[in-house]
PDB file of C-alpha atoms in Angstrom:
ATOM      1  CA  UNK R   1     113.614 117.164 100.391  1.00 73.00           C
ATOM      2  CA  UNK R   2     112.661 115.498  97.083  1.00 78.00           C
ATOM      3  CA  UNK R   3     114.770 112.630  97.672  1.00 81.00           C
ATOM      4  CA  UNK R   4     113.491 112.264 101.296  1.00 86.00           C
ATOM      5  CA  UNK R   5     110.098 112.025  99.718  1.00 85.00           C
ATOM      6  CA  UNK R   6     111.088 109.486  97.197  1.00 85.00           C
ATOM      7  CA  UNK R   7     112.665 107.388  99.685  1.00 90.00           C
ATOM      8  CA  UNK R   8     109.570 107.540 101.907  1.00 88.00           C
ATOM      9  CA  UNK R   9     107.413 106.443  98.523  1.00 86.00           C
ATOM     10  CA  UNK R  10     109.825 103.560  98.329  1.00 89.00           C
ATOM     11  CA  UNK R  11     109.277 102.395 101.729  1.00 91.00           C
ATOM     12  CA  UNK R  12     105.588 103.002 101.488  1.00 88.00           C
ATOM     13  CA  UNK R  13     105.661 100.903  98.695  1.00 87.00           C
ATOM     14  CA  UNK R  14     107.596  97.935 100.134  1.00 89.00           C
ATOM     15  CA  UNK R  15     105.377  98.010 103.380  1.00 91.00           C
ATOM     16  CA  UNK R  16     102.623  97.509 101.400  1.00 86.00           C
ATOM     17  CA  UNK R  17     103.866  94.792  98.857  1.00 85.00           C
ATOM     18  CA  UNK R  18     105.161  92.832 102.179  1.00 86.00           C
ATOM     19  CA  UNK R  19     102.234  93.354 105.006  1.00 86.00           C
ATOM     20  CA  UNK R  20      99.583  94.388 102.834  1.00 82.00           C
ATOM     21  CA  UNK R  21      99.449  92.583  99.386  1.00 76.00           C
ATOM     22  CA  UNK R  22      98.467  89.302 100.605  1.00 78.00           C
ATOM     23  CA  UNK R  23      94.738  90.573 101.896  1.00 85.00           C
ATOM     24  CA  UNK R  24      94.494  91.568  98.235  1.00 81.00           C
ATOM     25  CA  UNK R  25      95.441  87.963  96.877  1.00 79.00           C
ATOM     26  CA  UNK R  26      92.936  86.503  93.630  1.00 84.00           C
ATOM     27  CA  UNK R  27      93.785  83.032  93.069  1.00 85.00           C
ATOM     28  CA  UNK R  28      97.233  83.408  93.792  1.00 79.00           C
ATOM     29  CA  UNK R  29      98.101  86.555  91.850  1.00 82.00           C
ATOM     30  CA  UNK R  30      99.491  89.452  93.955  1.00 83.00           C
ATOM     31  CA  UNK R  31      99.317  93.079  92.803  1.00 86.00           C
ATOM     32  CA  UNK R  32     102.767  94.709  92.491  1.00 86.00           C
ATOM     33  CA  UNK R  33     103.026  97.742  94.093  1.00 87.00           C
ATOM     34  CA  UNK R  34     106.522  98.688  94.026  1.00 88.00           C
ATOM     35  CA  UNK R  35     106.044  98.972  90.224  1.00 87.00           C
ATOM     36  CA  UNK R  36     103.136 101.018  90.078  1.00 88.00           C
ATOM     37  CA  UNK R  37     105.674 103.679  92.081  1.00 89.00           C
ATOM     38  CA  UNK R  38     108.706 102.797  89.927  1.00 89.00           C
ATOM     39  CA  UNK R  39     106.292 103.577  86.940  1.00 86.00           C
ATOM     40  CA  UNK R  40     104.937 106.466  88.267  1.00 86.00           C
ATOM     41  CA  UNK R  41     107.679 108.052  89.480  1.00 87.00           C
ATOM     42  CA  UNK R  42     109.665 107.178  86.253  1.00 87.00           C
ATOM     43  CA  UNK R  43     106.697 108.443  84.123  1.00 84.00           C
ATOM     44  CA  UNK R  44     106.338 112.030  85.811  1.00 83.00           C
ATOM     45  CA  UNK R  45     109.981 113.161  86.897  1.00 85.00           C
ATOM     46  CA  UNK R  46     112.139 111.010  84.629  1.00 84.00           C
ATOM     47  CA  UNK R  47     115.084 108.645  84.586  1.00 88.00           C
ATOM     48  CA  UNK R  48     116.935 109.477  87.016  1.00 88.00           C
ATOM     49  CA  UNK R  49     114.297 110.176  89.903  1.00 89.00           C
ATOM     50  CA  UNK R  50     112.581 106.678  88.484  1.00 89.00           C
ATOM     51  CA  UNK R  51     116.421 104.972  88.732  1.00 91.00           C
ATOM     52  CA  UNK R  52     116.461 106.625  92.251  1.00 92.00           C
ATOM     53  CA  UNK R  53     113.402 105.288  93.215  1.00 92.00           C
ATOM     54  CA  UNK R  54     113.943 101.762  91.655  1.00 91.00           C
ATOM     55  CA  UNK R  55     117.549 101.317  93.593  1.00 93.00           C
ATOM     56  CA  UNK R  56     115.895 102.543  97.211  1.00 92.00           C
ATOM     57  CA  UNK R  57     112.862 100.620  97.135  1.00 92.00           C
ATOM     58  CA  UNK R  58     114.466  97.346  94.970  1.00 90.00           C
ATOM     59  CA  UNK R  59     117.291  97.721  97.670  1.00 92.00           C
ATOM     60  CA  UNK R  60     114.645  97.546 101.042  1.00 91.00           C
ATOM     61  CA  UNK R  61     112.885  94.559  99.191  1.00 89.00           C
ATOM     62  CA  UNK R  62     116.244  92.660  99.144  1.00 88.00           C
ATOM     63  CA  UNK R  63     116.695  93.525 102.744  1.00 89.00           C
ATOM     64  CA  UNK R  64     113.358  91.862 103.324  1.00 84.00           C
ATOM     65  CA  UNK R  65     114.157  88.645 101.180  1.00 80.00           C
ATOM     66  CA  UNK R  66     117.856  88.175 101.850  1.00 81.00           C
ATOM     67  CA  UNK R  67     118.173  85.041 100.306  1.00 79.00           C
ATOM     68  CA  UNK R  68     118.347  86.739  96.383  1.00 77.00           C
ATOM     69  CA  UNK R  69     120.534  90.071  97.999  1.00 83.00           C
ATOM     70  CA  UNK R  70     120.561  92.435  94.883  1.00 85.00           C
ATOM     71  CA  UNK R  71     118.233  90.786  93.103  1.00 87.00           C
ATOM     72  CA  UNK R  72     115.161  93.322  93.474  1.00 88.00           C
ATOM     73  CA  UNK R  73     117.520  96.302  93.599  1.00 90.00           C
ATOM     74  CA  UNK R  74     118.485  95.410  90.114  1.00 89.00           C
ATOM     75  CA  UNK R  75     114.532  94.545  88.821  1.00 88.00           C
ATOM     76  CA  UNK R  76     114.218  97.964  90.558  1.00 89.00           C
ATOM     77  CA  UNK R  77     116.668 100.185  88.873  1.00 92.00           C
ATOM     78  CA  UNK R  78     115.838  98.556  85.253  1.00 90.00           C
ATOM     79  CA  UNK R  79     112.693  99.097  85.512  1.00 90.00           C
ATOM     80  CA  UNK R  80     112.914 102.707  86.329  1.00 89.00           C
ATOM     81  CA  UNK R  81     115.573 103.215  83.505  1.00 91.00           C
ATOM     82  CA  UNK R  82     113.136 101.539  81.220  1.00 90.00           C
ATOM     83  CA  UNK R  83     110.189 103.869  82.373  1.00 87.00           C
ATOM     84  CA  UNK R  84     111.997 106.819  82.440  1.00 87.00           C
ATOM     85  CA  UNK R  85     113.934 106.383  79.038  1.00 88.00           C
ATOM     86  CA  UNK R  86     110.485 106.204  77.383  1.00 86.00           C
ATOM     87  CA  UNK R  87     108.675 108.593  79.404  1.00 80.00           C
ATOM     88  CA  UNK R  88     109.903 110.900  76.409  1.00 77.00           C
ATOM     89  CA  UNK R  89     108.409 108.706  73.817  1.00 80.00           C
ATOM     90  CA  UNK R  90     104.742 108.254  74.927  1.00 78.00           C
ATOM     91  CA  UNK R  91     101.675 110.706  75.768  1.00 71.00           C
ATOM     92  CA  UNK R  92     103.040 110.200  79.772  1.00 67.00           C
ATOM     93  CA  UNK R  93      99.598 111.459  81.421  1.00 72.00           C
ATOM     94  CA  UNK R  94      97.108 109.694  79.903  1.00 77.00           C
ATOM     95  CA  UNK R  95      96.381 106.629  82.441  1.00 78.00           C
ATOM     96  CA  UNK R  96      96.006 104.102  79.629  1.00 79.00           C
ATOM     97  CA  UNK R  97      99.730 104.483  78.962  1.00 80.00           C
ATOM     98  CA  UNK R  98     100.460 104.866  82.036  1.00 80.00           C
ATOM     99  CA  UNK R  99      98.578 101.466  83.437  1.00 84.00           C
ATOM    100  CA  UNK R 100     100.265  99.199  80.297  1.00 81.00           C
ATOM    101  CA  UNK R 101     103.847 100.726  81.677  1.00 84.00           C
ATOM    102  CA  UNK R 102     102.786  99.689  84.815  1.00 84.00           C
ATOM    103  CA  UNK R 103     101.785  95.957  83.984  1.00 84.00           C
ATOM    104  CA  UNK R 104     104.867  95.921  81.670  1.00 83.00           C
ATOM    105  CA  UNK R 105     107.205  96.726  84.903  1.00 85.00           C
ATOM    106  CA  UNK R 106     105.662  94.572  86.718  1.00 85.00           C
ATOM    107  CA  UNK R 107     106.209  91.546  84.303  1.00 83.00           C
ATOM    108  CA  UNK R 108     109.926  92.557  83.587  1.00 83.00           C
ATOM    109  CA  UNK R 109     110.396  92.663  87.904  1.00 84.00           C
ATOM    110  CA  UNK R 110     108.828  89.343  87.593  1.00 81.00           C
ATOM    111  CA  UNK R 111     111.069  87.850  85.214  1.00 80.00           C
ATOM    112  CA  UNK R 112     114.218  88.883  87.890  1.00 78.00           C
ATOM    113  CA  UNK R 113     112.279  87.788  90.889  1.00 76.00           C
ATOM    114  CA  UNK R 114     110.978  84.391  89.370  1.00 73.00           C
ATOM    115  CA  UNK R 115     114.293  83.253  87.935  1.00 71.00           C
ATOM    116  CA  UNK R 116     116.139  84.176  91.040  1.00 67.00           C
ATOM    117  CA  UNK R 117     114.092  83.021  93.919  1.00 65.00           C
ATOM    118  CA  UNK R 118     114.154  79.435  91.494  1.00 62.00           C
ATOM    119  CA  UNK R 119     118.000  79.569  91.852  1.00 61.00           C
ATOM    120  CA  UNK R 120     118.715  80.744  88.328  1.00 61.00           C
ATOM    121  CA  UNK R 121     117.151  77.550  86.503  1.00 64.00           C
ATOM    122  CA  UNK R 122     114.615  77.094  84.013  1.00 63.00           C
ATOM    123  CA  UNK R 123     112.497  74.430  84.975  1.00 68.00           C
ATOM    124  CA  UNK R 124     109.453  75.150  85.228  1.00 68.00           C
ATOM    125  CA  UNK R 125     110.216  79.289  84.754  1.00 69.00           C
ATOM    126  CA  UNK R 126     107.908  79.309  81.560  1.00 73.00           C
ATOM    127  CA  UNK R 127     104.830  77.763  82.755  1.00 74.00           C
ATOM    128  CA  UNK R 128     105.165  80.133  85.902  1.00 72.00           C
ATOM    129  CA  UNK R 129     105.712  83.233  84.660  1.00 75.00           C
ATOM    130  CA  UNK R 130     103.135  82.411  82.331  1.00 77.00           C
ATOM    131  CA  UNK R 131     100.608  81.721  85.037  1.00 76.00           C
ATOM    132  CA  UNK R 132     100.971  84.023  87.802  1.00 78.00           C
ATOM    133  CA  UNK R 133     103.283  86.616  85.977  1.00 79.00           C
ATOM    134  CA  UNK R 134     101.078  87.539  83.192  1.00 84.00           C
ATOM    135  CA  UNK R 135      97.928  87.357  85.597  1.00 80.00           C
ATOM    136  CA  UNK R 136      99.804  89.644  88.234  1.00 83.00           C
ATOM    137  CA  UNK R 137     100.535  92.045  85.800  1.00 85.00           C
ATOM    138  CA  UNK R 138      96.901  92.292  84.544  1.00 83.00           C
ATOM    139  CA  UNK R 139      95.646  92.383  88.218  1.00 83.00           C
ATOM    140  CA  UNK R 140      98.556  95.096  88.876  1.00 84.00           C
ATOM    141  CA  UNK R 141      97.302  97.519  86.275  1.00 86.00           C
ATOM    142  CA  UNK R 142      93.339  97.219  87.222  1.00 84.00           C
ATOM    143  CA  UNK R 143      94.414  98.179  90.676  1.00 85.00           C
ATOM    144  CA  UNK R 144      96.731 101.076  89.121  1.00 83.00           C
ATOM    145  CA  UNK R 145      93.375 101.998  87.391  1.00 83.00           C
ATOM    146  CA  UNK R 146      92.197 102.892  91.141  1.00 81.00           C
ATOM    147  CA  UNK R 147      95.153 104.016  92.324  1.00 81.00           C
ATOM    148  CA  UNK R 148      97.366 105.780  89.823  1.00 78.00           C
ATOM    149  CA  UNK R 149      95.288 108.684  89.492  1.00 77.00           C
ATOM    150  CA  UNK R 150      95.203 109.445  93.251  1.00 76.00           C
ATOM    151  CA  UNK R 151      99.233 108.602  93.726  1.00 76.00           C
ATOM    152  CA  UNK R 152     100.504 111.449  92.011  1.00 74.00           C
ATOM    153  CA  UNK R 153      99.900 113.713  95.013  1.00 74.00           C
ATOM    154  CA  UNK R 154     102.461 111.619  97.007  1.00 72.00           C
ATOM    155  CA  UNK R 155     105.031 112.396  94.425  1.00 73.00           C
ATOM    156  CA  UNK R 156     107.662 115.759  94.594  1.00 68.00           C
ATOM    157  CA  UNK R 157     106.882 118.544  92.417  1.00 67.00           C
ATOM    158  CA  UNK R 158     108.810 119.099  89.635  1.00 64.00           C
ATOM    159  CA  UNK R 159     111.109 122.587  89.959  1.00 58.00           C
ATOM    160  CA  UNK R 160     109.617 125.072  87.986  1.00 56.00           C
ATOM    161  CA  UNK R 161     111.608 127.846  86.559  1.00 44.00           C
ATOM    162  CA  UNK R 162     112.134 130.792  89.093  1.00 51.00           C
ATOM    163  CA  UNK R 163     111.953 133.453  85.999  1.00 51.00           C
ATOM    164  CA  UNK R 164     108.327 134.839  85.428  1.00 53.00           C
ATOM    165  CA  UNK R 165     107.582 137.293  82.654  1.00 54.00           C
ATOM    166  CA  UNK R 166     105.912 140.518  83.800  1.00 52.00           C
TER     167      UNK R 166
END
């Protein structure tokens, strides 16, 4: 069940960041909202749900951009490695934290998703990521200030021990 819900916040999330994202377009930027889930996910189960999450939803990105196959699934799983392997690290439920992970994910999928859709060269990669990665990330964590704080409802509860004391 928990990994039928992830999978279904995955595709949520890549509906929206392909149908969706554009209406919400400033000067260019676009919000990302595959890593607000990677983030969140990451941040309140852990690495490996995060990893999980990363793979499924990096992997139906690359199915809708086939030109860079394995490209996103790879942004995606690194990202929720990197979220989850500091979740332990950080105070993980105060949305500050939580909204500077999210920017930071969304730069690092960035980085993959910039270099590869330019066919792996570095002209021009600089003054681009510097332009619309940097401003997407900002833009990406003051809509996570909206949205975070009403997401975690979407995600599986963590199992709780079955042993009570009397």
């Amino acid at each position: 069940m928990r990994s039928l819900k992830l999978f279904l916040l995955a595709w949520l999330a890549v509906f929206i960041q392909s149908s969706l994202s554009g209406l919400l377009s400033v000067w260019g930027l676009l919000p990302d909202f595959i890593a607000m889930i990677i983030g969140l996910t990451a941040l309140t189960l852990g690495t490996g749900p995060g990893i999980q999450i990363g793979v499924m939803a990096g992997f139906m990105a690359d199915c809708y951009h086939p030109s860079t196959l394995g490209l996103f699934t790879l942004s995606g799983a690194v990202s929720g490695y990197w979220a989850g392997s500091i979740r332990e690290r950080i105070y993980k439920d105060q949305l500050a934290n939580q909204l500077l992970i999210v920017a930071l994910l969304s730069l690092v999928r960035q980085l993959f998703e910039y270099w590869g859709r330019g066919g792996g060269g570095l002209g021009g990669y600089i003054s681009v990521l510097m332009r619309f990665g940097l401003g997407s990330a900002v833009y990406t964590a003051l809509l996570g200030l909206l949205l975070l704080p009403h997401l975690k409802r979407f995600l599986p509860r963590t199992e709780k021990s079955k042993l009570r004391l009397a």
